[in-house]
PDB file of C-alpha atoms and ligand atoms in Angstrom:
ATOM      1  CA  MET A   1      12.456  13.886  15.518  1.00  0.00           C
ATOM      2  CA  ALA A   2      10.638  16.800  17.191  1.00  0.00           C
ATOM      3  CA  ARG A   3      12.894  19.243  15.372  1.00  0.00           C
ATOM      4  CA  GLU A   4      12.312  17.591  11.987  1.00  0.00           C
ATOM      5  CA  VAL A   5       8.560  17.680  12.545  1.00  0.00           C
ATOM      6  CA  GLY A   6       8.594  21.210  13.970  1.00  0.00           C
ATOM      7  CA  GLU A   7      10.116  23.053  11.038  1.00  0.00           C
ATOM      8  CA  TRP A   8       7.441  22.452   8.417  1.00  0.00           C
ATOM      9  CA  ILE A   9       4.373  21.510  10.473  1.00  0.00           C
ATOM     10  CA  ASP A  10       2.754  24.922   9.883  1.00  0.00           C
ATOM     11  CA  THR A  11       2.467  24.076   6.199  1.00  0.00           C
ATOM     12  CA  LEU A  12       0.510  20.956   7.103  1.00  0.00           C
ATOM     13  CA  ARG A  13      -1.570  22.878   9.646  1.00  0.00           C
ATOM     14  CA  ARG A  14      -2.639  25.345   6.968  1.00  0.00           C
ATOM     15  CA  ALA A  15      -3.359  22.674   4.338  1.00  0.00           C
ATOM     16  CA  GLN A  16      -6.883  22.058   3.079  1.00  0.00           C
ATOM     17  CA  ARG A  17      -6.131  19.137   0.789  1.00  0.00           C
ATOM     18  CA  VAL A  18      -3.895  16.335   1.952  1.00  0.00           C
ATOM     19  CA  THR A  19      -2.960  13.125   0.205  1.00  0.00           C
ATOM     20  CA  VAL A  20      -0.992  10.278   1.748  1.00  0.00           C
ATOM     21  CA  LEU A  21       0.714   7.555  -0.268  1.00  0.00           C
ATOM     22  CA  THR A  22       1.715   4.442   1.647  1.00  0.00           C
ATOM     23  CA  GLY A  23       3.711   1.323   0.869  1.00  0.00           C
ATOM     24  CA  ALA A  24       4.745  -1.831   2.662  1.00  0.00           C
ATOM     25  CA  GLY A  25       6.929   0.077   5.161  1.00  0.00           C
ATOM     26  CA  ILE A  26       3.910   1.337   7.089  1.00  0.00           C
ATOM     27  CA  SER A  27       2.940  -2.247   7.910  1.00  0.00           C
ATOM     28  CA  ALA A  28       6.485  -3.342   8.795  1.00  0.00           C
ATOM     29  CA  GLU A  29       5.952  -2.606  12.475  1.00  0.00           C
ATOM     30  CA  SER A  30       2.809  -4.729  12.399  1.00  0.00           C
ATOM     31  CA  GLY A  31       5.080  -7.642  11.496  1.00  0.00           C
ATOM     32  CA  VAL A  32       4.217  -7.767   7.787  1.00  0.00           C
ATOM     33  CA  PRO A  33       7.399  -8.230   5.732  1.00  0.00           C
ATOM     34  CA  THR A  34       8.148  -5.609   3.070  1.00  0.00           C
ATOM     35  CA  PHE A  35       8.842  -6.708  -0.511  1.00  0.00           C
ATOM     36  CA  ARG A  36      12.348  -5.386  -0.962  1.00  0.00           C
ATOM     37  CA  GLY A  37      13.638  -5.467   2.588  1.00  0.00           C
ATOM     38  CA  GLU A  38      14.785  -8.152   4.968  1.00  0.00           C
ATOM     39  CA  GLY A  39      12.353 -11.077   4.987  1.00  0.00           C
ATOM     40  CA  GLY A  40      11.058  -9.996   1.572  1.00  0.00           C
ATOM     41  CA  LEU A  41      11.696 -13.404   0.020  1.00  0.00           C
ATOM     42  CA  TRP A  42       9.106 -16.160   0.359  1.00  0.00           C
ATOM     43  CA  ARG A  43      10.785 -19.571   0.097  1.00  0.00           C
ATOM     44  CA  THR A  44      13.288 -18.484  -2.574  1.00  0.00           C
ATOM     45  CA  TYR A  45      11.004 -16.238  -4.605  1.00  0.00           C
ATOM     46  CA  ARG A  46      10.929 -12.476  -5.066  1.00  0.00           C
ATOM     47  CA  ALA A  47       7.569 -10.681  -5.463  1.00  0.00           C
ATOM     48  CA  GLU A  48       8.336  -9.971  -9.127  1.00  0.00           C
ATOM     49  CA  GLU A  49       8.570 -13.723  -9.811  1.00  0.00           C
ATOM     50  CA  LEU A  50       5.181 -14.583  -8.311  1.00  0.00           C
ATOM     51  CA  ALA A  51       3.046 -11.472  -8.745  1.00  0.00           C
ATOM     52  CA  THR A  52       2.594 -11.897 -12.493  1.00  0.00           C
ATOM     53  CA  PRO A  53      -0.112 -13.323 -14.772  1.00  0.00           C
ATOM     54  CA  GLU A  54       2.532 -15.627 -16.290  1.00  0.00           C
ATOM     55  CA  ALA A  55       3.458 -17.113 -12.910  1.00  0.00           C
ATOM     56  CA  PHE A  56      -0.239 -17.779 -12.230  1.00  0.00           C
ATOM     57  CA  VAL A  57      -0.758 -19.516 -15.571  1.00  0.00           C
ATOM     58  CA  ARG A  58       2.405 -21.575 -15.035  1.00  0.00           C
ATOM     59  CA  ASP A  59       1.724 -22.568 -11.429  1.00  0.00           C
ATOM     60  CA  PRO A  60      -1.518 -21.310  -9.863  1.00  0.00           C
ATOM     61  CA  LYS A  61      -0.977 -23.517  -6.815  1.00  0.00           C
ATOM     62  CA  LEU A  62       2.408 -21.941  -6.032  1.00  0.00           C
ATOM     63  CA  VAL A  63       1.063 -18.406  -6.500  1.00  0.00           C
ATOM     64  CA  TRP A  64      -1.966 -19.115  -4.310  1.00  0.00           C
ATOM     65  CA  GLU A  65       0.256 -20.688  -1.634  1.00  0.00           C
ATOM     66  CA  TRP A  66       2.182 -17.415  -1.479  1.00  0.00           C
ATOM     67  CA  TYR A  67      -0.976 -15.331  -1.273  1.00  0.00           C
ATOM     68  CA  ASP A  68      -2.510 -17.654   1.298  1.00  0.00           C
ATOM     69  CA  TYR A  69       0.667 -17.385   3.397  1.00  0.00           C
ATOM     70  CA  ARG A  70       0.444 -13.600   3.186  1.00  0.00           C
ATOM     71  CA  ARG A  71      -3.268 -13.647   4.072  1.00  0.00           C
ATOM     72  CA  GLN A  72      -2.421 -15.643   7.177  1.00  0.00           C
ATOM     73  CA  VAL A  73       0.441 -13.338   8.227  1.00  0.00           C
ATOM     74  CA  VAL A  74      -1.755 -10.285   7.785  1.00  0.00           C
ATOM     75  CA  SER A  75      -4.782 -11.815   9.525  1.00  0.00           C
ATOM     76  CA  LYS A  76      -2.682 -12.285  12.648  1.00  0.00           C
ATOM     77  CA  ALA A  77      -1.185  -8.797  12.409  1.00  0.00           C
ATOM     78  CA  GLU A  78      -2.711  -5.685  14.001  1.00  0.00           C
ATOM     79  CA  PRO A  79      -2.662  -2.136  12.644  1.00  0.00           C
ATOM     80  CA  ASN A  80       0.104  -0.104  14.331  1.00  0.00           C
ATOM     81  CA  ALA A  81       0.454   3.458  15.596  1.00  0.00           C
ATOM     82  CA  GLY A  82       1.338   4.638  12.086  1.00  0.00           C
ATOM     83  CA  HIS A  83      -1.966   3.363  10.664  1.00  0.00           C
ATOM     84  CA  SER A  84      -3.822   4.957  13.592  1.00  0.00           C
ATOM     85  CA  ALA A  85      -2.103   8.306  13.090  1.00  0.00           C
ATOM     86  CA  LEU A  86      -3.415   8.355   9.508  1.00  0.00           C
ATOM     87  CA  VAL A  87      -6.964   7.736  10.790  1.00  0.00           C
ATOM     88  CA  ASP A  88      -6.530  10.783  13.003  1.00  0.00           C
ATOM     89  CA  LEU A  89      -5.085  12.823  10.122  1.00  0.00           C
ATOM     90  CA  GLU A  90      -8.101  12.019   7.937  1.00  0.00           C
ATOM     91  CA  SER A  91     -10.422  13.773  10.382  1.00  0.00           C
ATOM     92  CA  ARG A  92      -8.448  17.033  10.281  1.00  0.00           C
ATOM     93  CA  PHE A  93      -8.627  18.082   6.636  1.00  0.00           C
ATOM     94  CA  ALA A  94     -11.414  19.185   4.317  1.00  0.00           C
ATOM     95  CA  GLU A  95     -10.126  16.908   1.565  1.00  0.00           C
ATOM     96  CA  PHE A  96      -8.135  13.834   2.395  1.00  0.00           C
ATOM     97  CA  LEU A  97      -7.266  10.706   0.463  1.00  0.00           C
ATOM     98  CA  LEU A  98      -5.133   7.818   1.615  1.00  0.00           C
ATOM     99  CA  VAL A  99      -3.647   6.100  -1.410  1.00  0.00           C
ATOM    100  CA  THR A 100      -2.106   2.747  -0.637  1.00  0.00           C
ATOM    101  CA  GLN A 101      -0.118   0.211  -2.591  1.00  0.00           C
ATOM    102  CA  ASN A 102      -0.704  -2.244   0.234  1.00  0.00           C
ATOM    103  CA  VAL A 103      -3.052  -5.161  -0.169  1.00  0.00           C
ATOM    104  CA  ASP A 104      -3.060  -6.028   3.537  1.00  0.00           C
ATOM    105  CA  ASN A 105      -6.305  -4.249   4.511  1.00  0.00           C
ATOM    106  CA  LEU A 106      -4.640  -2.804   7.634  1.00  0.00           C
ATOM    107  CA  HIS A 107      -5.614   0.801   6.822  1.00  0.00           C
ATOM    108  CA  ARG A 108      -9.287  -0.121   6.727  1.00  0.00           C
ATOM    109  CA  ARG A 109      -8.962  -2.270   9.824  1.00  0.00           C
ATOM    110  CA  ALA A 110      -7.362   0.709  11.608  1.00  0.00           C
ATOM    111  CA  GLY A 111     -10.417   2.806  10.679  1.00  0.00           C
ATOM    112  CA  SER A 112      -9.344   4.795   7.608  1.00  0.00           C
ATOM    113  CA  ARG A 113     -12.342   5.462   5.374  1.00  0.00           C
ATOM    114  CA  SER A 114     -11.114   7.478   2.458  1.00  0.00           C
ATOM    115  CA  VAL A 115      -8.791   4.868   0.956  1.00  0.00           C
ATOM    116  CA  ALA A 116      -7.794   4.217  -2.656  1.00  0.00           C
ATOM    117  CA  GLU A 117      -6.334   0.720  -2.959  1.00  0.00           C
ATOM    118  CA  LEU A 118      -4.126   0.831  -6.034  1.00  0.00           C
ATOM    119  CA  HIS A 119      -2.984  -2.785  -5.967  1.00  0.00           C
ATOM    120  CA  GLY A 120      -6.158  -4.533  -4.790  1.00  0.00           C
ATOM    121  CA  ASN A 121      -6.771  -6.448  -1.585  1.00  0.00           C
ATOM    122  CA  LEU A 122      -5.566  -9.839  -0.323  1.00  0.00           C
ATOM    123  CA  PHE A 123      -8.978 -10.650   1.098  1.00  0.00           C
ATOM    124  CA  ARG A 124     -10.758 -10.547  -2.227  1.00  0.00           C
ATOM    125  CA  ALA A 125     -10.623 -13.213  -4.926  1.00  0.00           C
ATOM    126  CA  ARG A 126     -11.871 -12.895  -8.495  1.00  0.00           C
ATOM    127  CA  CYS A 127     -13.181 -15.493 -10.921  1.00  0.00           C
ATOM    128  CA  THR A 128     -10.830 -15.774 -13.893  1.00  0.00           C
ATOM    129  CA  ARG A 129     -13.791 -16.445 -16.195  1.00  0.00           C
ATOM    130  CA  GLU A 130     -16.681 -14.329 -14.904  1.00  0.00           C
ATOM    131  CA  GLY A 131     -14.823 -11.587 -13.037  1.00  0.00           C
ATOM    132  CA  THR A 132     -17.096 -11.999 -10.013  1.00  0.00           C
ATOM    133  CA  ILE A 133     -15.594 -10.996  -6.668  1.00  0.00           C
ATOM    134  CA  ARG A 134     -15.495 -13.247  -3.607  1.00  0.00           C
ATOM    135  CA  GLU A 135     -14.738 -11.896  -0.152  1.00  0.00           C
ATOM    136  CA  ASP A 136     -15.591 -15.001   1.821  1.00  0.00           C
ATOM    137  CA  LEU A 137     -12.640 -17.326   1.229  1.00  0.00           C
ATOM    138  CA  PRO A 138     -11.591 -18.908   4.535  1.00  0.00           C
ATOM    139  CA  CYS A 139      -8.102 -18.239   5.851  1.00  0.00           C
ATOM    140  CA  PRO A 140      -6.214 -20.498   5.363  1.00  0.00           C
ATOM    141  CA  ILE A 141      -7.834 -21.622   2.138  1.00  0.00           C
ATOM    142  CA  PRO A 142      -8.732 -25.325   2.545  1.00  0.00           C
ATOM    143  CA  GLU A 143      -8.019 -26.323  -1.033  1.00  0.00           C
ATOM    144  CA  ILE A 144      -5.446 -24.557  -3.181  1.00  0.00           C
ATOM    145  CA  PRO A 145      -5.926 -23.312  -5.866  1.00  0.00           C
ATOM    146  CA  PRO A 146      -9.518 -22.270  -5.040  1.00  0.00           C
ATOM    147  CA  VAL A 147     -12.152 -22.653  -7.734  1.00  0.00           C
ATOM    148  CA  CYS A 148     -15.282 -20.623  -8.505  1.00  0.00           C
ATOM    149  CA  GLY A 149     -18.752 -22.203  -8.537  1.00  0.00           C
ATOM    150  CA  CYS A 150     -18.590 -21.978 -12.346  1.00  0.00           C
ATOM    151  CA  GLY A 151     -15.582 -24.304 -12.360  1.00  0.00           C
ATOM    152  CA  ALA A 152     -12.945 -21.718 -13.365  1.00  0.00           C
ATOM    153  CA  LEU A 153      -9.987 -20.831 -11.164  1.00  0.00           C
ATOM    154  CA  LEU A 154     -10.253 -17.973  -8.726  1.00  0.00           C
ATOM    155  CA  ARG A 155      -7.323 -15.577  -8.593  1.00  0.00           C
ATOM    156  CA  PRO A 156      -6.316 -13.051  -5.940  1.00  0.00           C
ATOM    157  CA  ASP A 157      -8.027  -9.707  -6.667  1.00  0.00           C
ATOM    158  CA  VAL A 158      -4.708  -7.889  -6.720  1.00  0.00           C
ATOM    159  CA  VAL A 159      -2.766  -6.124  -9.435  1.00  0.00           C
ATOM    160  CA  TRP A 160       0.135  -8.102 -10.847  1.00  0.00           C
ATOM    161  CA  PHE A 161       3.180  -6.802 -12.672  1.00  0.00           C
ATOM    162  CA  GLY A 162       2.231  -6.136 -16.273  1.00  0.00           C
ATOM    163  CA  GLU A 163      -1.443  -5.496 -15.403  1.00  0.00           C
ATOM    164  CA  SER A 164      -3.293  -2.200 -15.313  1.00  0.00           C
ATOM    165  CA  LEU A 165      -4.309  -0.607 -12.068  1.00  0.00           C
ATOM    166  CA  PRO A 166      -8.038  -0.265 -11.336  1.00  0.00           C
ATOM    167  CA  VAL A 167      -8.970   2.807 -13.390  1.00  0.00           C
ATOM    168  CA  GLU A 168     -11.222   4.396 -10.800  1.00  0.00           C
ATOM    169  CA  GLN A 169      -8.646   4.086  -8.021  1.00  0.00           C
ATOM    170  CA  ILE A 170      -5.654   5.427  -9.963  1.00  0.00           C
ATOM    171  CA  THR A 171      -7.767   8.265 -11.399  1.00  0.00           C
ATOM    172  CA  LEU A 172      -8.867   9.264  -7.899  1.00  0.00           C
ATOM    173  CA  ALA A 173      -5.287   9.029  -6.678  1.00  0.00           C
ATOM    174  CA  GLY A 174      -3.895  11.096  -9.560  1.00  0.00           C
ATOM    175  CA  GLU A 175      -6.514  13.819  -9.111  1.00  0.00           C
ATOM    176  CA  ALA A 176      -5.935  13.971  -5.367  1.00  0.00           C
ATOM    177  CA  ALA A 177      -2.157  14.101  -5.834  1.00  0.00           C
ATOM    178  CA  ARG A 178      -2.398  16.991  -8.298  1.00  0.00           C
ATOM    179  CA  ARG A 179      -4.808  18.946  -6.071  1.00  0.00           C
ATOM    180  CA  SER A 180      -2.859  18.413  -2.843  1.00  0.00           C
ATOM    181  CA  ASP A 181      -1.475  21.176  -0.704  1.00  0.00           C
ATOM    182  CA  VAL A 182       0.566  18.566   1.136  1.00  0.00           C
ATOM    183  CA  MET A 183       1.448  14.997   0.263  1.00  0.00           C
ATOM    184  CA  LEU A 184       2.936  12.533   2.741  1.00  0.00           C
ATOM    185  CA  VAL A 185       4.768   9.574   1.233  1.00  0.00           C
ATOM    186  CA  VAL A 186       5.237   6.814   3.781  1.00  0.00           C
ATOM    187  CA  GLY A 187       7.178   3.560   3.670  1.00  0.00           C
ATOM    188  CA  THR A 188       7.471   3.016  -0.044  1.00  0.00           C
ATOM    189  CA  SER A 189      10.613   2.319  -2.044  1.00  0.00           C
ATOM    190  CA  ALA A 190       8.975   4.420  -4.804  1.00  0.00           C
ATOM    191  CA  VAL A 191      10.174   2.162  -7.608  1.00  0.00           C
ATOM    192  CA  VAL A 192       6.903   0.585  -8.785  1.00  0.00           C
ATOM    193  CA  TYR A 193       4.963   2.679 -11.299  1.00  0.00           C
ATOM    194  CA  PRO A 194       2.495   4.277 -11.717  1.00  0.00           C
ATOM    195  CA  ALA A 195       2.188   4.717  -7.920  1.00  0.00           C
ATOM    196  CA  ALA A 196       5.770   5.981  -7.785  1.00  0.00           C
ATOM    197  CA  ALA A 197       4.838   8.849 -10.117  1.00  0.00           C
ATOM    198  CA  LEU A 198       2.262  10.328  -7.713  1.00  0.00           C
ATOM    199  CA  PRO A 199       4.707  12.267  -5.488  1.00  0.00           C
ATOM    200  CA  GLU A 200       6.255  13.914  -8.535  1.00  0.00           C
ATOM    201  CA  ALA A 201       2.811  14.780  -9.915  1.00  0.00           C
ATOM    202  CA  ALA A 202       1.934  16.372  -6.576  1.00  0.00           C
ATOM    203  CA  LYS A 203       5.218  18.257  -6.410  1.00  0.00           C
ATOM    204  CA  SER A 204       5.022  19.614  -9.936  1.00  0.00           C
ATOM    205  CA  ASN A 205       1.508  20.882  -9.201  1.00  0.00           C
ATOM    206  CA  GLY A 206       2.723  22.843  -6.201  1.00  0.00           C
ATOM    207  CA  ALA A 207       2.287  20.443  -3.296  1.00  0.00           C
ATOM    208  CA  PHE A 208       4.627  20.358  -0.336  1.00  0.00           C
ATOM    209  CA  VAL A 209       5.885  16.777  -0.240  1.00  0.00           C
ATOM    210  CA  VAL A 210       7.071  15.045   2.924  1.00  0.00           C
ATOM    211  CA  GLU A 211       8.645  11.612   2.856  1.00  0.00           C
ATOM    212  CA  VAL A 212       8.789   9.244   5.830  1.00  0.00           C
ATOM    213  CA  ASN A 213      11.049   6.249   5.344  1.00  0.00           C
ATOM    214  CA  LEU A 214      13.818   4.376   7.121  1.00  0.00           C
ATOM    215  CA  GLN A 215      16.134   5.255   4.263  1.00  0.00           C
ATOM    216  CA  ARG A 216      16.513   7.483   1.239  1.00  0.00           C
ATOM    217  CA  THR A 217      14.599   6.557  -1.918  1.00  0.00           C
ATOM    218  CA  PRO A 218      14.555   7.727  -5.551  1.00  0.00           C
ATOM    219  CA  ILE A 219      12.111  10.509  -4.603  1.00  0.00           C
ATOM    220  CA  SER A 220      14.218  11.841  -1.696  1.00  0.00           C
ATOM    221  CA  PRO A 221      16.142  14.322  -3.880  1.00  0.00           C
ATOM    222  CA  PHE A 222      13.042  16.288  -4.873  1.00  0.00           C
ATOM    223  CA  VAL A 223      10.792  16.107  -1.807  1.00  0.00           C
ATOM    224  CA  ASP A 224      10.602  19.128   0.513  1.00  0.00           C
ATOM    225  CA  VAL A 225      11.256  17.168   3.703  1.00  0.00           C
ATOM    226  CA  SER A 226      12.665  13.691   4.071  1.00  0.00           C
ATOM    227  CA  ILE A 227      12.273  12.232   7.551  1.00  0.00           C
ATOM    228  CA  GLN A 228      14.258   9.090   8.226  1.00  0.00           C
ATOM    229  CA  GLY A 229      12.573   6.995  10.886  1.00  0.00           C
ATOM    230  CA  PRO A 230       9.971   4.309  11.473  1.00  0.00           C
ATOM    231  CA  ALA A 231       6.450   5.252  10.381  1.00  0.00           C
ATOM    232  CA  ALA A 232       4.944   4.021  13.661  1.00  0.00           C
ATOM    233  CA  GLU A 233       6.971   6.688  15.505  1.00  0.00           C
ATOM    234  CA  VAL A 234       7.159   9.513  12.982  1.00  0.00           C
ATOM    235  CA  LEU A 235       3.446   9.646  12.027  1.00  0.00           C
ATOM    236  CA  PRO A 236       2.162   9.876  15.627  1.00  0.00           C
ATOM    237  CA  ALA A 237       4.795  12.594  16.224  1.00  0.00           C
ATOM    238  CA  ILE A 238       3.431  14.523  13.226  1.00  0.00           C
ATOM    239  CA  VAL A 239      -0.133  14.228  14.545  1.00  0.00           C
ATOM    240  CA  ASP A 240       0.969  15.303  18.042  1.00  0.00           C
ATOM    241  CA  ALA A 241       2.740  18.326  16.595  1.00  0.00           C
ATOM    242  CA  LEU A 242      -0.426  19.369  14.735  1.00  0.00           C
TER     243      LEU A 242
HETATM  244  P1  OAD B   1       8.971  -2.092  -0.754  1.00  0.00           P
HETATM  245  O1  OAD B   1       9.257  -3.360  -0.005  1.00  0.00           O
HETATM  246  O2  OAD B   1       9.549  -1.946  -2.105  1.00  0.00           O
HETATM  247  O3  OAD B   1       9.532  -0.858   0.093  1.00  0.00           O
HETATM  248  C1  OAD B   1       9.254  -0.688   1.459  1.00  0.00           C
HETATM  249  C2  OAD B   1       9.839   0.656   1.878  1.00  0.00           C
HETATM  250  O4  OAD B   1       9.477   0.879   3.236  1.00  0.00           O
HETATM  251  C3  OAD B   1      11.359   0.733   1.799  1.00  0.00           C
HETATM  252  O5  OAD B   1      11.721   1.947   1.170  1.00  0.00           O
HETATM  253  C4  OAD B   1      11.802   0.733   3.269  1.00  0.00           C
HETATM  254  O6  OAD B   1      12.965   1.506   3.494  1.00  0.00           O
HETATM  255  C5  OAD B   1      10.607   1.347   3.938  1.00  0.00           C
HETATM  256  N1  OAD B   1      10.390   0.918   5.339  1.00  0.00           N
HETATM  257  C6  OAD B   1      10.582  -0.303   5.887  1.00  0.00           C
HETATM  258  N2  OAD B   1      10.209  -0.327   7.174  1.00  0.00           N
HETATM  259  C7  OAD B   1       9.766   0.925   7.460  1.00  0.00           C
HETATM  260  C8  OAD B   1       9.247   1.555   8.629  1.00  0.00           C
HETATM  261  N3  OAD B   1       9.094   0.890   9.774  1.00  0.00           N
HETATM  262  N4  OAD B   1       8.877   2.857   8.539  1.00  0.00           N
HETATM  263  C9  OAD B   1       9.024   3.562   7.382  1.00  0.00           C
HETATM  264  N5  OAD B   1       9.514   3.012   6.256  1.00  0.00           N
HETATM  265  C10 OAD B   1       9.891   1.738   6.289  1.00  0.00           C
HETATM  266  O7  OAD B   1       7.403  -1.887  -0.729  1.00  0.00           O
HETATM  267  P2  OAD B   1       6.489  -0.961  -1.654  1.00  0.00           P
HETATM  268  O8  OAD B   1       7.170   0.325  -1.963  1.00  0.00           O
HETATM  269  O9  OAD B   1       5.166  -0.917  -1.017  1.00  0.00           O
HETATM  270  O10 OAD B   1       3.292  -4.481  -5.802  1.00  0.00           O
HETATM  271  O11 OAD B   1       6.418  -1.835  -2.963  1.00  0.00           O
HETATM  272  C11 OAD B   1       5.643  -1.392  -4.021  1.00  0.00           C
HETATM  273  C12 OAD B   1       4.984  -2.548  -4.712  1.00  0.00           C
HETATM  274  O12 OAD B   1       5.963  -3.509  -5.099  1.00  0.00           O
HETATM  275  C13 OAD B   1       4.032  -3.354  -3.853  1.00  0.00           C
HETATM  276  O13 OAD B   1       2.740  -2.797  -3.788  1.00  0.00           O
HETATM  277  C14 OAD B   1       3.990  -4.653  -4.557  1.00  0.00           C
HETATM  278  C15 OAD B   1       5.476  -4.826  -4.709  1.00  0.00           C
HETATM  279  O14 OAD B   1       5.914  -5.775  -5.555  1.00  0.00           O
HETATM  280  C16 OAD B   1       2.691  -5.508  -6.406  1.00  0.00           C
HETATM  281  O15 OAD B   1       2.680  -6.627  -5.925  1.00  0.00           O
HETATM  282  C17 OAD B   1       2.048  -5.149  -7.702  1.00  0.00           C
END
């Protein structure tokens, strides 16, 4: 590990603008299951079957039960050393943005401040009629599916397959990626777009791209460094080496 970190760390040391893209893998060591790995199924469902507007229309109770289960798992989880290393990293660069596909809130709980949440947040709900945001739903939710004061259903304030990402967040993320001197891509299978396009956008605009993952992914062939190892070990090692 030390050798893998050692060879390119000068590039990171010299960087002014750093962007980090994270996925479910960074929370794996906090005990939060990833989507496509072991434990990724809930009951018998895959994320793609439940995280859609159609699934919600068909069975809002089932979809909310899944989200409420995930809220409970995440509420009991604690940020890990990988999340903390990114808090440390944020303080070292003139421009820094942490772009996450995670909805688990663990980056903010760890103390990261400059965070773009591309896929929303499990701890927010949104009225399907008025669009108003609620952040005060108890965990677990006493009555599923939860309803807004106006009588309409609430939905999780997350991005589902087939929906657009929040414009402000993806614009910020795209700009940061293109301006980066270095981009770190941590714990994502890099198959869900448009987030998966950010490393390539960074690379084609001259960034040095470093991937941290347990295994190779579709972006591994074009990144500058691909470190295979758990984020909770590799990220603190990177910060130590700095
Ligand atoms: P995935 O479950 O697709 O991928 C997790 C990645 O993390 C895999 O490449 C693993 O090899 C890697 N990984 C697992 N444990 C790790 C560890 N300890 N350290 C480093 N890497 C590790 O999760 P995402 O890429 O985040 O979207 O999935 C992207 C999106 O698909 C999610 O945001 C969600 C999902 O369906 C929506 O719900 C819209």
